Amino acid sequence: MKKISSFKSVVSNYDYFLFDQWGVLHNGHKKFLEAEKCLEYLKKKNKKIILISNSANPSIQSEANLKKLGFSLKLFDYCVTSGQIALNNIDKDIYKNFGRKCYPIELSKHKIKYFDLDCTKNVERANFAMIADLKDGLSILDFAEHLDKISKYKLPLLCANPDYLVHNKNTLSMSGGTVAELYSDLGGTVFRYGKPYEPIYQDIFKKMKIKNRKKVLVIGDSLWHDIAGGKKMKLDSLWIKNGIHKSQLKKKDEIKQLLDNYSPKYAISDLKL
C-alpha cells in the first residue's frame, strides 16, 4: 500500500473513478469541500466519475440528496445505489423464485412504498424477508427474534444496504448488512446487491462501457465494502483513512489485519488535491 498526500498524484493512471459517497464526499449533512475540488479537477481532465453508494434508496433519491448538499449534478457521469440494483433485480431473484409476500424487518413506510412491497407481519405467510437502512441506536440483539423467525421458516433475506456500520453525527450505528451477515453465517440465504457484491459493479461496467479494469480506481473509506469490492472485481483502490475506520486506526493489529485482507493500492488521510 502506497501512502499519498495528494489525490492528484494518481489521476493520470486512470480513466474511471468510482467514488463512495458517505464518508468520502460528504457526511450526510454537509459536503466535503476538498472532495468536491477533486471531482471538479477530474472533470477538467475529462475523466469519468461514477458515484457508487450502499444506500437502500433508489438512485434518483441519492442524486436529489447530493443536490440538497450543494453538489452540482454535472460533477458526475453516473450515480447508482445498492437500493436501485435491488429494485432492478427483485422480480427476477425474489418474486419469481419465492413469491411476493414480504416479512419486513425494521422497514420504513417509505421503503415499503417505493419497493411496492406486499407485506405481512405473520412470518408463516411470508415468502421472503427484507431489511434496509436502520434507525440509529439498534444492536444485533434487537434482531434476535426476527432472525429466529425467518430462520425457522427458511426465508431468504433481501438486504438493500449491505453496510455493516454508518457514521452519523459522529456516532457509529449498525446498518442492515450486519444483520444480513449474521443470517448468512447462520446458514440463511441472503441477497445483497451493493458493495462489495458483484451486481452493482456489473451494472457500472455495462452502463459506462468499461472494458479495461486497469483504468478504474475505486475510492472509499470502508475496507469491508469499498476496498473489498475493488479487490473482488480486480480494481485498484484508494482507501480514505479518516472515515468509517477512524476509531480503529490506533489499534495497529486490528487495522493491519484488515489491510492485509483487503489490500488497497493507495491510502490517503482525507480526499484532497
GROMACS .gro file of C-alpha atoms in nm:
model
  273
    1MET     CA    1   0.000   0.000   0.000
    2LYS     CA    2   0.136   0.337  -0.105
    3LYS     CA    3   0.055   0.633   0.119
    4ILE     CA    4  -0.018   0.952  -0.075
    5SER     CA    5  -0.086   1.309   0.035
    6SER     CA    6  -0.249   1.432  -0.287
    7PHE     CA    7  -0.525   1.271  -0.492
    8LYS     CA    8  -0.384   1.448  -0.796
    9SER     CA    9  -0.080   1.220  -0.789
   10VAL     CA   10  -0.278   0.914  -0.906
   11VAL     CA   11  -0.525   1.072  -1.151
   12SER     CA   12  -0.321   1.026  -1.470
   13ASN     CA   13  -0.318   0.647  -1.423
   14TYR     CA   14  -0.696   0.604  -1.458
   15ASP     CA   15  -0.994   0.698  -1.675
   16TYR     CA   16  -1.282   0.590  -1.449
   17PHE     CA   17  -1.323   0.685  -1.082
   18LEU     CA   18  -1.575   0.505  -0.859
   19PHE     CA   19  -1.645   0.721  -0.554
   20ASP     CA   20  -1.819   0.613  -0.239
   21GLN     CA   21  -2.040   0.895  -0.110
   22TRP     CA   22  -2.087   0.889   0.267
   23GLY     CA   23  -1.753   0.941   0.446
   24VAL     CA   24  -1.573   1.037   0.123
   25LEU     CA   25  -1.775   1.316  -0.043
   26HIS     CA   26  -1.999   1.414   0.249
   27ASN     CA   27  -2.111   1.310   0.597
   28GLY     CA   28  -2.482   1.300   0.525
   29HIS     CA   29  -2.529   1.659   0.642
   30LYS     CA   30  -2.264   1.863   0.462
   31LYS     CA   31  -2.035   1.819   0.166
   32PHE     CA   32  -1.656   1.797   0.198
   33LEU     CA   33  -1.522   2.095   0.005
   34GLU     CA   34  -1.182   1.938  -0.064
   35ALA     CA   35  -1.353   1.630  -0.206
   36GLU     CA   36  -1.568   1.849  -0.428
   37LYS     CA   37  -1.249   2.009  -0.566
   38CYS     CA   38  -1.127   1.660  -0.659
   39LEU     CA   39  -1.443   1.599  -0.863
   40GLU     CA   40  -1.402   1.936  -1.035
   41TYR     CA   41  -1.038   1.854  -1.115
   42LEU     CA   42  -1.136   1.519  -1.270
   43LYS     CA   43  -1.400   1.689  -1.484
   44LYS     CA   44  -1.139   1.930  -1.619
   45LYS     CA   45  -0.927   1.629  -1.710
   46ASN     CA   46  -1.225   1.469  -1.891
   47LYS     CA   47  -1.229   1.170  -1.659
   48LYS     CA   48  -1.543   0.963  -1.595
   49ILE     CA   49  -1.691   0.994  -1.245
   50ILE     CA   50  -1.922   0.729  -1.102
   51LEU     CA   51  -2.084   0.760  -0.759
   52ILE     CA   52  -2.149   0.420  -0.603
   53SER     CA   53  -2.348   0.403  -0.280
   54ASN     CA   54  -2.477   0.131  -0.049
   55SER     CA   55  -2.782   0.343   0.030
   56ALA     CA   56  -3.106   0.147   0.019
   57ASN     CA   57  -3.273   0.441  -0.158
   58PRO     CA   58  -3.313   0.446  -0.537
   59SER     CA   59  -3.051   0.635  -0.737
   60ILE     CA   60  -3.281   0.928  -0.812
   61GLN     CA   61  -3.318   0.998  -0.438
   62SER     CA   62  -2.942   0.978  -0.392
   63GLU     CA   63  -2.900   1.239  -0.666
   64ALA     CA   64  -3.161   1.461  -0.501
   65ASN     CA   65  -2.970   1.437  -0.172
   66LEU     CA   66  -2.643   1.532  -0.343
   67LYS     CA   67  -2.813   1.836  -0.492
   68LYS     CA   68  -2.952   1.928  -0.148
   69LEU     CA   69  -2.597   1.908  -0.006
   70GLY     CA   70  -2.478   2.154  -0.272
   71PHE     CA   71  -2.320   1.926  -0.531
   72SER     CA   72  -2.373   2.005  -0.897
   73LEU     CA   73  -2.519   1.705  -1.082
   74LYS     CA   74  -2.279   1.791  -1.366
   75LEU     CA   75  -1.990   1.673  -1.146
   76PHE     CA   76  -2.058   1.306  -1.213
   77ASP     CA   77  -2.148   1.084  -1.506
   78TYR     CA   78  -2.345   0.815  -1.326
   79CYS     CA   79  -2.487   0.761  -0.978
   80VAL     CA   80  -2.605   0.419  -0.863
   81THR     CA   81  -2.717   0.278  -0.530
   82SER     CA   82  -2.748  -0.065  -0.376
   83GLY     CA   83  -3.120   0.002  -0.335
   84GLN     CA   84  -3.157   0.069  -0.707
   85ILE     CA   85  -2.986  -0.257  -0.803
   86ALA     CA   86  -3.203  -0.445  -0.551
   87LEU     CA   87  -3.511  -0.282  -0.703
   88ASN     CA   88  -3.393  -0.379  -1.053
   89ASN     CA   89  -3.350  -0.743  -0.951
   90ILE     CA   90  -3.629  -0.811  -0.701
   91ASP     CA   91  -3.867  -0.952  -0.961
   92LYS     CA   92  -3.612  -1.190  -1.116
   93ASP     CA   93  -3.440  -1.303  -0.795
   94ILE     CA   94  -3.716  -1.292  -0.534
   95TYR     CA   95  -4.069  -1.283  -0.674
   96LYS     CA   96  -4.019  -1.543  -0.946
   97ASN     CA   97  -3.833  -1.786  -0.721
   98PHE     CA   98  -4.004  -1.744  -0.383
   99GLY     CA   99  -4.320  -1.532  -0.408
  100ARG     CA  100  -4.426  -1.174  -0.336
  101LYS     CA  101  -4.524  -1.174   0.032
  102CYS     CA  102  -4.263  -0.983   0.235
  103TYR     CA  103  -4.183  -1.003   0.606
  104PRO     CA  104  -4.037  -0.656   0.677
  105ILE     CA  105  -3.754  -0.618   0.928
  106GLU     CA  106  -3.747  -0.257   1.054
  107LEU     CA  107  -3.854  -0.131   0.711
  108SER     CA  108  -3.981   0.227   0.692
  109LYS     CA  109  -4.311   0.310   0.521
  110HIS     CA  110  -4.102   0.495   0.263
  111LYS     CA  111  -3.907   0.178   0.172
  112ILE     CA  112  -4.224  -0.031   0.160
  113LYS     CA  113  -4.384   0.220  -0.075
  114TYR     CA  114  -4.106   0.261  -0.332
  115PHE     CA  115  -4.031  -0.113  -0.341
  116ASP     CA  116  -4.409  -0.162  -0.376
  117LEU     CA  117  -4.399  -0.443  -0.120
  118ASP     CA  118  -4.687  -0.667  -0.020
  119CYS     CA  119  -4.603  -0.702   0.350
  120THR     CA  120  -4.718  -0.928   0.629
  121LYS     CA  121  -4.622  -0.934   0.998
  122ASN     CA  122  -4.709  -1.304   1.006
  123VAL     CA  123  -4.384  -1.480   0.920
  124GLU     CA  124  -4.569  -1.804   0.839
  125ARG     CA  125  -4.738  -1.630   0.545
  126ALA     CA  126  -4.420  -1.466   0.412
  127ASN     CA  127  -4.215  -1.577   0.110
  128PHE     CA  128  -3.909  -1.365   0.192
  129ALA     CA  129  -3.782  -1.112   0.445
  130MET     CA  130  -3.629  -0.772   0.374
  131ILE     CA  131  -3.404  -0.533   0.564
  132ALA     CA  132  -3.261  -0.196   0.455
  133ASP     CA  133  -3.132   0.112   0.638
  134LEU     CA  134  -3.179   0.110   1.017
  135LYS     CA  135  -3.260   0.381   1.267
  136ASP     CA  136  -2.976   0.482   1.499
  137GLY     CA  137  -2.910   0.307   1.827
  138LEU     CA  138  -3.007  -0.050   1.742
  139SER     CA  139  -2.790  -0.350   1.827
  140ILE     CA  140  -2.781  -0.703   1.688
  141LEU     CA  141  -2.980  -0.818   1.994
  142ASP     CA  142  -3.277  -0.617   1.868
  143PHE     CA  143  -3.295  -0.858   1.572
  144ALA     CA  144  -3.265  -1.191   1.755
  145GLU     CA  145  -3.640  -1.259   1.745
  146HIS     CA  146  -3.666  -1.166   1.375
  147LEU     CA  147  -3.373  -1.390   1.287
  148ASP     CA  148  -3.518  -1.681   1.484
  149LYS     CA  149  -3.847  -1.646   1.297
  150ILE     CA  150  -3.710  -1.623   0.944
  151SER     CA  151  -3.456  -1.897   1.016
  152LYS     CA  152  -3.730  -2.131   1.137
  153TYR     CA  153  -3.918  -2.088   0.809
  154LYS     CA  154  -3.601  -2.073   0.597
  155LEU     CA  155  -3.697  -1.742   0.438
  156PRO     CA  156  -3.447  -1.577   0.202
  157LEU     CA  157  -3.340  -1.231   0.321
  158LEU     CA  158  -3.313  -0.938   0.080
  159CYS     CA  159  -3.069  -0.681   0.218
  160ALA     CA  160  -3.096  -0.348   0.035
  161ASN     CA  161  -2.800  -0.191   0.221
  162PRO     CA  162  -2.508  -0.430   0.289
  163ASP     CA  163  -2.310  -0.180   0.500
  164TYR     CA  164  -2.218  -0.302   0.849
  165LEU     CA  165  -2.198   0.042   1.008
  166VAL     CA  166  -2.287   0.402   0.928
  167HIS     CA  167  -2.114   0.713   1.066
  168ASN     CA  168  -2.389   0.960   1.152
  169LYS     CA  169  -2.332   1.281   1.352
  170ASN     CA  170  -2.001   1.145   1.489
  171THR     CA  171  -2.174   0.829   1.607
  172LEU     CA  172  -2.131   0.479   1.467
  173SER     CA  173  -2.461   0.297   1.420
  174MET     CA  174  -2.535  -0.051   1.295
  175SER     CA  175  -2.667  -0.098   0.942
  176GLY     CA  176  -2.868  -0.375   0.780
  177GLY     CA  177  -2.561  -0.551   0.644
  178THR     CA  178  -2.461  -0.663   0.995
  179VAL     CA  179  -2.792  -0.845   1.039
  180ALA     CA  180  -2.767  -0.995   0.689
  181GLU     CA  181  -2.412  -1.117   0.756
  182LEU     CA  182  -2.521  -1.290   1.077
  183TYR     CA  183  -2.814  -1.455   0.899
  184SER     CA  184  -2.577  -1.578   0.629
  185ASP     CA  185  -2.342  -1.714   0.897
  186LEU     CA  186  -2.639  -1.898   1.046
  187GLY     CA  187  -2.694  -2.068   0.711
  188GLY     CA  188  -2.964  -1.839   0.575
  189THR     CA  189  -2.996  -1.738   0.210
  190VAL     CA  190  -2.916  -1.368   0.161
  191PHE     CA  191  -2.945  -1.148  -0.149
  192ARG     CA  192  -2.712  -0.846  -0.149
  193TYR     CA  193  -2.651  -0.615  -0.445
  194GLY     CA  194  -2.428  -0.330  -0.326
  195LYS     CA  195  -2.058  -0.313  -0.241
  196PRO     CA  196  -1.865  -0.546  -0.218
  197TYR     CA  197  -2.100  -0.769  -0.421
  198GLU     CA  198  -2.079  -0.808  -0.795
  199PRO     CA  199  -2.420  -0.683  -0.923
  200ILE     CA  200  -2.358  -0.312  -0.863
  201TYR     CA  201  -2.019  -0.327  -1.037
  202GLN     CA  202  -2.156  -0.519  -1.335
  203ASP     CA  203  -2.422  -0.252  -1.371
  204ILE     CA  204  -2.150   0.017  -1.378
  205PHE     CA  205  -1.933  -0.173  -1.628
  206LYS     CA  206  -2.233  -0.209  -1.860
  207LYS     CA  207  -2.360   0.148  -1.821
  208MET     CA  208  -2.017   0.310  -1.863
  209LYS     CA  209  -1.898   0.057  -2.125
  210ILE     CA  210  -1.586  -0.021  -1.921
  211LYS     CA  211  -1.363  -0.276  -2.093
  212ASN     CA  212  -1.025  -0.226  -1.925
  213ARG     CA  213  -1.046  -0.268  -1.548
  214LYS     CA  214  -0.688  -0.146  -1.507
  215LYS     CA  215  -0.818   0.201  -1.593
  216VAL     CA  216  -1.063   0.204  -1.299
  217LEU     CA  217  -0.989   0.338  -0.949
  218VAL     CA  218  -1.221   0.275  -0.653
  219ILE     CA  219  -1.222   0.544  -0.382
  220GLY     CA  220  -1.378   0.469  -0.045
  221ASP     CA  221  -1.341   0.468   0.333
  222SER     CA  222  -1.476   0.119   0.411
  223LEU     CA  223  -1.225  -0.163   0.383
  224TRP     CA  224  -1.514  -0.409   0.429
  225HIS     CA  225  -1.713  -0.272   0.136
  226ASP     CA  226  -1.543  -0.017  -0.093
  227ILE     CA  227  -1.195  -0.166  -0.086
  228ALA     CA  228  -1.316  -0.527  -0.061
  229GLY     CA  229  -1.536  -0.469  -0.365
  230GLY     CA  230  -1.243  -0.329  -0.557
  231LYS     CA  231  -1.033  -0.632  -0.471
  232LYS     CA  232  -1.312  -0.875  -0.562
  233MET     CA  233  -1.360  -0.707  -0.900
  234LYS     CA  234  -0.982  -0.676  -0.962
  235LEU     CA  235  -0.983  -0.294  -0.947
  236ASP     CA  236  -0.720  -0.068  -0.791
  237SER     CA  237  -0.839   0.120  -0.484
  238LEU     CA  238  -0.767   0.430  -0.277
  239TRP     CA  239  -0.855   0.399   0.092
  240ILE     CA  240  -0.971   0.712   0.277
  241LYS     CA  241  -0.835   0.659   0.629
  242ASN     CA  242  -1.037   0.915   0.827
  243GLY     CA  243  -1.374   0.755   0.759
  244ILE     CA  244  -1.559   0.455   0.900
  245HIS     CA  245  -1.234   0.301   1.034
  246LYS     CA  246  -1.107   0.618   1.206
  247SER     CA  247  -1.161   0.479   1.555
  248GLN     CA  248  -0.963   0.165   1.463
  249LEU     CA  249  -0.652   0.344   1.333
  250LYS     CA  250  -0.482   0.339   1.675
  251LYS     CA  251  -0.547  -0.035   1.707
  252LYS     CA  252  -0.248  -0.135   1.496
  253ASP     CA  253  -0.305  -0.512   1.496
  254GLU     CA  254  -0.673  -0.475   1.411
  255ILE     CA  255  -0.618  -0.235   1.121
  256LYS     CA  256  -0.318  -0.434   0.993
  257GLN     CA  257  -0.531  -0.746   0.964
  258LEU     CA  258  -0.794  -0.556   0.766
  259LEU     CA  259  -0.532  -0.405   0.536
  260ASP     CA  260  -0.374  -0.746   0.481
  261ASN     CA  261  -0.716  -0.889   0.392
  262TYR     CA  262  -0.832  -0.616   0.153
  263SER     CA  263  -0.506  -0.473   0.013
  264PRO     CA  264  -0.580  -0.118  -0.107
  265LYS     CA  265  -0.324   0.008  -0.358
  266TYR     CA  266  -0.317   0.360  -0.210
  267ALA     CA  267  -0.413   0.533   0.114
  268ILE     CA  268  -0.477   0.898   0.195
  269SER     CA  269  -0.597   1.061   0.518
  270ASP     CA  270  -0.877   1.260   0.353
  271LEU     CA  271  -0.973   1.310  -0.010
  272LYS     CA  272  -0.793   1.625  -0.123
  273LEU     CA  273  -0.588   1.758  -0.413
   0.00000   0.00000   0.00000
